[in-house]
CSV table of C-alpha atoms and ligand atoms in Angstrom, one decimal:
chain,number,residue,atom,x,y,z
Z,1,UNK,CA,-32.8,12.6,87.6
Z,2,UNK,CA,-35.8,12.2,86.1
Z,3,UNK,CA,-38.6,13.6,83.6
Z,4,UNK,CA,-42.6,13.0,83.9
Z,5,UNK,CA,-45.0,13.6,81.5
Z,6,UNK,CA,-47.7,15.6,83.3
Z,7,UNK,CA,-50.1,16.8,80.5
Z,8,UNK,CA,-51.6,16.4,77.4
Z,9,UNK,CA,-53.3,18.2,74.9
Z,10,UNK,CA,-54.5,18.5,71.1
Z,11,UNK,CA,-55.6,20.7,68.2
Z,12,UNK,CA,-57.3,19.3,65.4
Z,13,UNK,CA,-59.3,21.1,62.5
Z,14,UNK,CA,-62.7,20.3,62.2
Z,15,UNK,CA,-62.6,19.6,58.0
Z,16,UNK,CA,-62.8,15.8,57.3
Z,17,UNK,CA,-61.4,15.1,54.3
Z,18,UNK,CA,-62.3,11.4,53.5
Z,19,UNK,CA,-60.9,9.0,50.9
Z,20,UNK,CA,-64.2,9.3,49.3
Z,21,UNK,CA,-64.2,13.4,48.7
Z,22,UNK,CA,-60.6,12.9,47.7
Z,23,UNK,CA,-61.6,10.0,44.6
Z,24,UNK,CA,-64.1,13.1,43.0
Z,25,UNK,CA,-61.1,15.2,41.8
Z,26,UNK,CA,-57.8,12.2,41.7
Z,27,UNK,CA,-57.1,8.9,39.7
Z,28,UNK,CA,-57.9,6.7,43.5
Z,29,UNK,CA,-60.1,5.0,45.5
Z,30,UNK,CA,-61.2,4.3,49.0
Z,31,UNK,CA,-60.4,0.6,48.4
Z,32,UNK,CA,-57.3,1.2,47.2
Z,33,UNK,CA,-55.8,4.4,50.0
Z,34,UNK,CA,-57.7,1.8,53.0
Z,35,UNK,CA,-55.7,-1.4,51.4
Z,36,UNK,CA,-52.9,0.2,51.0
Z,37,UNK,CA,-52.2,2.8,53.6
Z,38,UNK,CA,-55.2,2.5,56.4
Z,39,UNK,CA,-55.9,5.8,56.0
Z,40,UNK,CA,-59.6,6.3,55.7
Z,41,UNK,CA,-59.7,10.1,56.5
Z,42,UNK,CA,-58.0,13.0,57.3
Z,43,UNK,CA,-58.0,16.3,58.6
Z,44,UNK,CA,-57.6,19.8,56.7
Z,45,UNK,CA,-57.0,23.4,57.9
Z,46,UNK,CA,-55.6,25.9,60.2
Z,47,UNK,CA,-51.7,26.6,60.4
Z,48,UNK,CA,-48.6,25.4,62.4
Z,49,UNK,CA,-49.5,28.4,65.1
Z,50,UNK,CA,-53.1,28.3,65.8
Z,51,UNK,CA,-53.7,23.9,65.8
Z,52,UNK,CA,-50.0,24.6,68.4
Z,53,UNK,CA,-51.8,27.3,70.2
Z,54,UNK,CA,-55.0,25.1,71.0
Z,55,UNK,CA,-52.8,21.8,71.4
Z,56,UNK,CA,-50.6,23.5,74.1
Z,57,UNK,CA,-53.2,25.3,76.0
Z,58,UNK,CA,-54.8,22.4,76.9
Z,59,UNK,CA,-51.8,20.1,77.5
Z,60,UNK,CA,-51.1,23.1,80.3
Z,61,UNK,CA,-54.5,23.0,81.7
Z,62,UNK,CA,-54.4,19.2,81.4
Z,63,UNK,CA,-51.4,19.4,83.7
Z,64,UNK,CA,-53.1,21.7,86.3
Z,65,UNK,CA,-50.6,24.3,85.5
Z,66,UNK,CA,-50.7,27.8,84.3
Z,67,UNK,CA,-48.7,29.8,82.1
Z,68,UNK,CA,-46.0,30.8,84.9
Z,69,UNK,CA,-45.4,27.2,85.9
Z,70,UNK,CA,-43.8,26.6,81.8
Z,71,UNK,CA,-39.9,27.9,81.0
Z,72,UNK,CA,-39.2,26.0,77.7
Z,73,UNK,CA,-41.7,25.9,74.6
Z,74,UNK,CA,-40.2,23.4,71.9
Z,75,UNK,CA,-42.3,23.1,68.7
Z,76,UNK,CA,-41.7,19.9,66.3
Z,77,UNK,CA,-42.7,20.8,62.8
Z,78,UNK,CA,-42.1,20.0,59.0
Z,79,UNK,CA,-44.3,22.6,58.3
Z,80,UNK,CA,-43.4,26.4,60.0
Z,81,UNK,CA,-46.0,29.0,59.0
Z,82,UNK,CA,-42.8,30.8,57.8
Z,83,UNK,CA,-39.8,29.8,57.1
Z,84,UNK,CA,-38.3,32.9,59.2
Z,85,UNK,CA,-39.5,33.8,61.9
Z,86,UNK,CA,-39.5,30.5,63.4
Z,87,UNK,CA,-43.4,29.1,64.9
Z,88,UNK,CA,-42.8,28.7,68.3
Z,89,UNK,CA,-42.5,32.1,69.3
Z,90,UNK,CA,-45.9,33.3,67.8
Z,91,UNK,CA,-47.4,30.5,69.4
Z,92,UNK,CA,-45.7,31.3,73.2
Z,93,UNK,CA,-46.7,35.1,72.2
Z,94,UNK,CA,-50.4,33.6,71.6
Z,95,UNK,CA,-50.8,32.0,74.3
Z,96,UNK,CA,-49.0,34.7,76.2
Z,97,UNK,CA,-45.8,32.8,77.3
Z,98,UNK,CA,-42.4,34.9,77.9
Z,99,UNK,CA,-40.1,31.8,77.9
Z,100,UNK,CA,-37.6,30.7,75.1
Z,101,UNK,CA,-39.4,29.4,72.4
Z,102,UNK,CA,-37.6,27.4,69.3
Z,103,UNK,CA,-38.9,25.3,66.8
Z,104,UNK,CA,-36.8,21.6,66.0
Z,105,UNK,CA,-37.4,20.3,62.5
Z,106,UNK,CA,-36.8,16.4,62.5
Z,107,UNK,CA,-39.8,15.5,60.2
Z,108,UNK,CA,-42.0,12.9,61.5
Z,109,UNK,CA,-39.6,12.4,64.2
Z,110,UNK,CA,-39.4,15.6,65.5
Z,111,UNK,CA,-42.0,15.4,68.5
Z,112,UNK,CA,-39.7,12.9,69.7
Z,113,UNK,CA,-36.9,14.8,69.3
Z,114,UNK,CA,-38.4,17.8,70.9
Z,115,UNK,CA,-38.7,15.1,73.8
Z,116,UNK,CA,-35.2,14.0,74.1
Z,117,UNK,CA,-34.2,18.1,73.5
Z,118,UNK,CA,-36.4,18.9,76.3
Z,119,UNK,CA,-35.2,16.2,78.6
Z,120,UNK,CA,-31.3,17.4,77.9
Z,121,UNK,CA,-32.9,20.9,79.0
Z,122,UNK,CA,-34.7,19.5,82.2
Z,123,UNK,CA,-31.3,18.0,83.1
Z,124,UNK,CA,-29.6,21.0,83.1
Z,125,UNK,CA,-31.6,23.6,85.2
Z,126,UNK,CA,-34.9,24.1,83.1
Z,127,UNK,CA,-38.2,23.1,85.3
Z,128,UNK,CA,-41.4,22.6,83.5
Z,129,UNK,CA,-41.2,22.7,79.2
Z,130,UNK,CA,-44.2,23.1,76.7
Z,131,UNK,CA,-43.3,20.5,73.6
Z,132,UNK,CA,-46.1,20.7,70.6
Z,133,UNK,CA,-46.0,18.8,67.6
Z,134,UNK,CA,-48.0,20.9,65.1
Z,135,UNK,CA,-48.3,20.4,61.3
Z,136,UNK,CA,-49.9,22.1,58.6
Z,137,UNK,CA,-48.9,19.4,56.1
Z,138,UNK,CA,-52.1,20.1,53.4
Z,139,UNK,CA,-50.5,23.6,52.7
Z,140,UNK,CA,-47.5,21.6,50.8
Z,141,UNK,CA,-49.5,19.3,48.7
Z,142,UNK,CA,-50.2,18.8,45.5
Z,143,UNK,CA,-53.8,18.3,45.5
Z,144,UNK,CA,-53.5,16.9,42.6
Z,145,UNK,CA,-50.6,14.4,43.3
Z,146,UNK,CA,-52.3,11.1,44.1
Z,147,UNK,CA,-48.9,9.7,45.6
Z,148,UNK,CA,-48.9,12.8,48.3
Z,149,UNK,CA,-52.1,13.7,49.0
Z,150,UNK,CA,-53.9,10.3,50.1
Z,151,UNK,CA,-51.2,10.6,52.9
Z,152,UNK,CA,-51.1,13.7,54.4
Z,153,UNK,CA,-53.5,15.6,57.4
Z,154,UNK,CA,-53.0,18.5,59.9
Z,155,UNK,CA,-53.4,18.2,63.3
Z,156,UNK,CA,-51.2,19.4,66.8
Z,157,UNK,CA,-51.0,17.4,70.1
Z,158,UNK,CA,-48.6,18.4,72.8
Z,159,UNK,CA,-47.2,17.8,76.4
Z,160,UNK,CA,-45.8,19.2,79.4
Z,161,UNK,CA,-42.6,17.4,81.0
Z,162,UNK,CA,-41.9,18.2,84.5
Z,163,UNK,CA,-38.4,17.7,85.8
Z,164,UNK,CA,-38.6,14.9,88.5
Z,165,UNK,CA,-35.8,14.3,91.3
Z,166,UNK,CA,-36.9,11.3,92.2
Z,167,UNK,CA,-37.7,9.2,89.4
Z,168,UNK,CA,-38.7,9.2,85.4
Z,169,UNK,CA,-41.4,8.6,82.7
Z,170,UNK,CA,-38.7,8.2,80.2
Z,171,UNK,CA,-36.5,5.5,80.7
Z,172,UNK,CA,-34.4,5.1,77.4
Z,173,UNK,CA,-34.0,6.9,74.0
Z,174,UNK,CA,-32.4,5.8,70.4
Z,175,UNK,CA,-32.5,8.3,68.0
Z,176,UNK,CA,-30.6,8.7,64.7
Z,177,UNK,CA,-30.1,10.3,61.2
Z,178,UNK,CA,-28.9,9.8,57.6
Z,179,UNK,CA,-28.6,12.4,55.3
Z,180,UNK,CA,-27.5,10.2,52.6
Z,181,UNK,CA,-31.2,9.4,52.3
Z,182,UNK,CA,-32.4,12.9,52.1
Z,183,UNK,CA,-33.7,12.5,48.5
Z,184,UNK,CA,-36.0,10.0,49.2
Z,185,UNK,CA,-38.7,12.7,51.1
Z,186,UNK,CA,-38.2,16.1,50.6
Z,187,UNK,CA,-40.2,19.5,49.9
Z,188,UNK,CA,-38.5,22.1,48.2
Z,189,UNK,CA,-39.1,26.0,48.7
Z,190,UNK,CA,-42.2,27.1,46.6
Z,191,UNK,CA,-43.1,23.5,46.1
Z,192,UNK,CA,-44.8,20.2,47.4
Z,193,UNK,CA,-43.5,17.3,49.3
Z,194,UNK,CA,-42.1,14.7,47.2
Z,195,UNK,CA,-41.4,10.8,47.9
Z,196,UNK,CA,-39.4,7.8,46.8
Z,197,UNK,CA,-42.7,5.9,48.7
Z,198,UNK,CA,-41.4,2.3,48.1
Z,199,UNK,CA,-38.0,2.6,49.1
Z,200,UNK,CA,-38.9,5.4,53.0
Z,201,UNK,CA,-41.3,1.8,53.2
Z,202,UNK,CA,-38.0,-0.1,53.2
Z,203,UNK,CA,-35.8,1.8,55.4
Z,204,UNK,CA,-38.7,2.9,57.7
Z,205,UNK,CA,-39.0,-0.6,59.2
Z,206,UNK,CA,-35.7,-1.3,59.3
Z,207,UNK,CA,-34.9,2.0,61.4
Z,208,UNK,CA,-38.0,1.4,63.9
Z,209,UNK,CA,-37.1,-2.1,64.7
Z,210,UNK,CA,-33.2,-0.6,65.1
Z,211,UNK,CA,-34.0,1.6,67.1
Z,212,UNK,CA,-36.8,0.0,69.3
Z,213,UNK,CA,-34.2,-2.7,69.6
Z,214,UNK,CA,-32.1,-0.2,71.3
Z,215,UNK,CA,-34.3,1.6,73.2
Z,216,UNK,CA,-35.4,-1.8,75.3
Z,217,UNK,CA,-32.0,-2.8,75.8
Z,218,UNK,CA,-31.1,0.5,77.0
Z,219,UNK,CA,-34.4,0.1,79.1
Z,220,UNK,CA,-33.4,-3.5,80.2
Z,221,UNK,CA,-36.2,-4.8,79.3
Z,222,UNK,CA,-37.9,-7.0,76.3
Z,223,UNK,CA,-40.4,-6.3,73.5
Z,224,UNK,CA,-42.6,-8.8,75.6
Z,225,UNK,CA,-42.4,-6.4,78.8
Z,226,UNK,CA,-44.8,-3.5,76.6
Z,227,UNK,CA,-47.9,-3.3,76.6
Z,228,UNK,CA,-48.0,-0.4,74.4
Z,229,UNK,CA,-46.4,0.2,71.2
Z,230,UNK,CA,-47.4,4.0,69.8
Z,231,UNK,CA,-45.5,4.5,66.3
Z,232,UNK,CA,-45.6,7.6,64.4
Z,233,UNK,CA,-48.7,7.0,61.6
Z,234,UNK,CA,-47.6,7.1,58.3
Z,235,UNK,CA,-49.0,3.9,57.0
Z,236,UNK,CA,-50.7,0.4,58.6
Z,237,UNK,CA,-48.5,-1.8,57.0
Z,238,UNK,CA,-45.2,-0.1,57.9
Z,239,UNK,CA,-46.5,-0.4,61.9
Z,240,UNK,CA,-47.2,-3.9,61.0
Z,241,UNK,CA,-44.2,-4.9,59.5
Z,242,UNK,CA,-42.0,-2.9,62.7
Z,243,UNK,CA,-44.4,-4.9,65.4
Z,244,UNK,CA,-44.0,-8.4,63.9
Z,245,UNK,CA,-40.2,-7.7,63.8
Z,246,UNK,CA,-40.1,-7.0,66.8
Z,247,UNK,CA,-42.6,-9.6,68.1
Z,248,UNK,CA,-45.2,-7.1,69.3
Z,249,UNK,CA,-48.8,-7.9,68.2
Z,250,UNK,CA,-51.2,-5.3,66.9
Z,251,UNK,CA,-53.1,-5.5,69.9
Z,252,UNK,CA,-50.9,-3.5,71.8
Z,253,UNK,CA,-50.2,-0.4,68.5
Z,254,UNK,CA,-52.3,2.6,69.0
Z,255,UNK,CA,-53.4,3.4,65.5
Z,256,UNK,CA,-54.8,6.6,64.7
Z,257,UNK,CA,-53.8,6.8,61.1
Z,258,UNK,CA,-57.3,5.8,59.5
Z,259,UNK,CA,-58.9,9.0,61.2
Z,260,UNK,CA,-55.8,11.4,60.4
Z,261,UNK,CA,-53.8,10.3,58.3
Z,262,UNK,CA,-49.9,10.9,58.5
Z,263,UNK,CA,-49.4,14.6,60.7
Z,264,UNK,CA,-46.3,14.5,60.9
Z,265,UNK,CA,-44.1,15.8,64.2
Z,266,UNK,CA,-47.9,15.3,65.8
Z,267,UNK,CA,-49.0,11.7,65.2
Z,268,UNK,CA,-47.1,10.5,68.0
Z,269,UNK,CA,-48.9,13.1,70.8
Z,270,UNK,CA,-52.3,12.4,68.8
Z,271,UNK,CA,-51.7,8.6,69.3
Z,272,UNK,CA,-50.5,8.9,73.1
Z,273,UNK,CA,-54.1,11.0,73.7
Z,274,UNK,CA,-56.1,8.6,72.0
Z,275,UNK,CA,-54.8,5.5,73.8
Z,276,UNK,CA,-55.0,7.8,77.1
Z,277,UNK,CA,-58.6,8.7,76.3
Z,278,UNK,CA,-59.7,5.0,75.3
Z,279,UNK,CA,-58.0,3.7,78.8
Z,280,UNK,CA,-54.7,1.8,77.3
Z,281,UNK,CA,-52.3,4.2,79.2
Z,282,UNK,CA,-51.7,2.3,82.7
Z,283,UNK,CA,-49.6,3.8,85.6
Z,284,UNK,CA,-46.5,1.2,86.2
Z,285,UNK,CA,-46.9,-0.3,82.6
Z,286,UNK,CA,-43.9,0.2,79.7
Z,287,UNK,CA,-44.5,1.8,76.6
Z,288,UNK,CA,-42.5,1.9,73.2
Z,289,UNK,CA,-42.7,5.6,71.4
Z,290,UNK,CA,-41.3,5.2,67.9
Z,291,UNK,CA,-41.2,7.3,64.8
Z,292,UNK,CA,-39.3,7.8,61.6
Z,293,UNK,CA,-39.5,10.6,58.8
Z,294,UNK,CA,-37.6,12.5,56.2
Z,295,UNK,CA,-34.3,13.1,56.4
Z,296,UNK,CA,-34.1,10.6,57.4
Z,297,UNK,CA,-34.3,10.3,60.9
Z,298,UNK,CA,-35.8,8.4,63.7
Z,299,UNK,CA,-37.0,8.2,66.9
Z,300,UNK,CA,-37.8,5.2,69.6
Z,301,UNK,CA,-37.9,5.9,73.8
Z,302,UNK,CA,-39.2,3.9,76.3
Z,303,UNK,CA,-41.4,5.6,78.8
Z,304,UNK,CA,-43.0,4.0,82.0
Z,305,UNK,CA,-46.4,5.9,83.1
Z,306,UNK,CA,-46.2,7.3,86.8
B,401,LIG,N1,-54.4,5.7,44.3
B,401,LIG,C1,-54.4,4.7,43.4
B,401,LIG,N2,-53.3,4.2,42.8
B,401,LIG,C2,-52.1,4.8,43.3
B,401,LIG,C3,-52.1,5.8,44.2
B,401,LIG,C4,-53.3,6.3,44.7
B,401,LIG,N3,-53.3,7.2,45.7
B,401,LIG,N4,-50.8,6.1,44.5
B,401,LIG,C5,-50.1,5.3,43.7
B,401,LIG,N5,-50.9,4.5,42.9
B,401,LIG,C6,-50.5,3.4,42.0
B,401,LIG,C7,-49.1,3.6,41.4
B,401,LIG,O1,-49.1,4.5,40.4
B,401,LIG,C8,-48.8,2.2,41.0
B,401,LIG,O2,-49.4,1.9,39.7
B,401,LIG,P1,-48.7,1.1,38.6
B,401,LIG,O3,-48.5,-0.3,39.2
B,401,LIG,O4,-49.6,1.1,37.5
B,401,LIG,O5,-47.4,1.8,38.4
B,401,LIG,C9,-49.6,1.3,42.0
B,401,LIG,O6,-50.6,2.2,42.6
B,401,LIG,C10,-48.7,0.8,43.1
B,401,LIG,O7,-47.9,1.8,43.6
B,401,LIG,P2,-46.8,1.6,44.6
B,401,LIG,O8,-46.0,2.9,44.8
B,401,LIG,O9,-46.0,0.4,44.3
B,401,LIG,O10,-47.7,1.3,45.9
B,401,LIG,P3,-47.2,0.9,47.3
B,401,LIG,O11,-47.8,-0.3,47.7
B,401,LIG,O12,-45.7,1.0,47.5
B,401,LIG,O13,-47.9,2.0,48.2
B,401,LIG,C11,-47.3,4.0,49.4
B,401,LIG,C12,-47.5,3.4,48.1
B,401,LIG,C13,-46.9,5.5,49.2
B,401,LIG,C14,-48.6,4.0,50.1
B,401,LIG,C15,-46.3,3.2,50.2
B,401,LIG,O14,-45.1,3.0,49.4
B,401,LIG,C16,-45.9,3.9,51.5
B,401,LIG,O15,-46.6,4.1,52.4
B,401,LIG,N6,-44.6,4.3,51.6
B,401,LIG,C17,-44.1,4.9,52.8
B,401,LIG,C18,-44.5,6.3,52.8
B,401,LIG,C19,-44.3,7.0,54.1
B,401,LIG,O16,-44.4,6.4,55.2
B,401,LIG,N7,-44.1,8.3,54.1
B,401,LIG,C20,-44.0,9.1,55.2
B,401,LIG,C21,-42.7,8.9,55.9
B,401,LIG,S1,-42.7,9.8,57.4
């Protein structure tokens, strides 16, 4: 069997937030958030629901379909509008879907998650599912927390998978989890996110190249066979550090992180719709997907465009 990506879409608030607005009221610097992090702006506002609502309406008209054509809505996020009821029913009710709707929380990993969920799904009798990555990140920072809040944006980006008989997009998947390391990013109720920064560094490169390493075997192929590499965006220097490893040069990373900073479940549907709209996603060609986030977990599949 197989699963094809058929449409894209995304939501992004229109508030830039740049390094610049941010040094007025915290102890930083454009020099040092660009140096350090390549983040040179970000984006503020909205919730999990209404950047999902605009992010999946277009992924469905993107993929020529219409409401009736979806049977699954999967929403990645870190950052539900409530922690009961879950996000991904308002959003279906919003954009007037009837189908199941469930949210998967895998931090930064979670749109790929949703991915490999929703491919389990298509397997097994479902036809055509919604999956948004939508994050509303700036509502759990501490403005005034220098470490946090240089990092973070909001933004949404989603797609539409289309169960295939004949042949597949997605080729192979590695994904994994330690909860022994769940200390190092967290966010408690009532409060802000929090991070052992240094040490998610470490174990973030050394869980993409893992699992990257996985995914092409899986795939059959080598690191040399890509010619895209789209990483979750958390920082330049962590996608750096993964694509020497792994012998990929920068050329080939997508890199939207200096316009939006770290989204969350959504930087890796952002990324995909960035390379798409700048002409870097080529029918026949391979492509690495990898992310990593709190909890921790990770993410890498290898997806071959139709
Ligand atoms: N502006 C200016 N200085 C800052 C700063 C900021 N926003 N944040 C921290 N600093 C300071 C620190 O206080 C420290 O000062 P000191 O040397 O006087 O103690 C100095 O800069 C260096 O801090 P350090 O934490 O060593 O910096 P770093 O090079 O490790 O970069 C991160 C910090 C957070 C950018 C980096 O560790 C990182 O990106 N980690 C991974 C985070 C991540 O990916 N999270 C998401 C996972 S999905």
């Amino acid at each position: 069997m197989g699963v094809r990506f058929k449409g894209w879409g995304i939501g992004l608030p229109d508030r830039i937030v740049t390094n610049d607005e941010l040094s007025l009221t915290l102890d930083t610097s454009d020099e040092w958030i660009t140096e350090r992090t390549g983040i040179r702006e970000r984006r503020v506002g909205g919730t999990a629901m209404s950047l999902g609502v605009i992010a999946g309406q277009r992924a469905i008209e993107d993929a020529n379909m219409t409401l009736a054509d979806i049977d699954f809505l999967i929403l990645a996020t870190t950052t539900p509008d409530r922690l009961c009821p879950a996000t991904a029913p308002m959003i279906a009710s919003a954009m007037g879907l009837t189908c199941p709707a469930m949210d998967v929380n895998a931090a930064c990993s979670g749109f790929m998650y949703a991915v490999r969920t929703a491919y389990g799904l298509l397997e097994t009798g479902n036809k055509r599912i919604l999956v948004i990555g939508s994050e509303h990140l700036s509502r759990w920072v501490d403005w005034s927390d220098r470490n946090m809040a240089v990092l973070l944006g909001d933004g949404a980006g989603a797609a539409v998978l289309e169960y295939d008989p004949d042949g597949s997009d997605l080729i192979s998947f590695s994904l994994g989890a330690d909860g022994s390391a769940a200390d190092l990013l967290t966010c408690e109720h009532g409060g802000f996110f929090e991070m052992n920064g240094k040490e998610v560094f470490r174990r973030a490169v050394r869980v993409v190249v893992d699992s990257a390493e996985q995914a092409l075997a899986s795939a059959g192929i080598t690191a040399d066979d890509l010619s895209l590499m789209i990483p979750h965006q958390a920082n330049i220097r962590i996608i750096q550090a993964a694509a020497q490893r792994l012998g990929i040069d920068m050329d080939r990373a997508v890199i939207t992180l200096d316009r939006y900073g770290n989204t969350s479940s959504s930087s890796i549907p952002l990324a995909f719709y960035d390379a798409r709209e700048n002409g870097r996603i080529k029918a026949g060609e391979y492509a690495l997907m990898t992310g990593f986030g709190a909890g921790m977990t990770w993410a890498s599949a290898i997806v071959r465009w139709s």
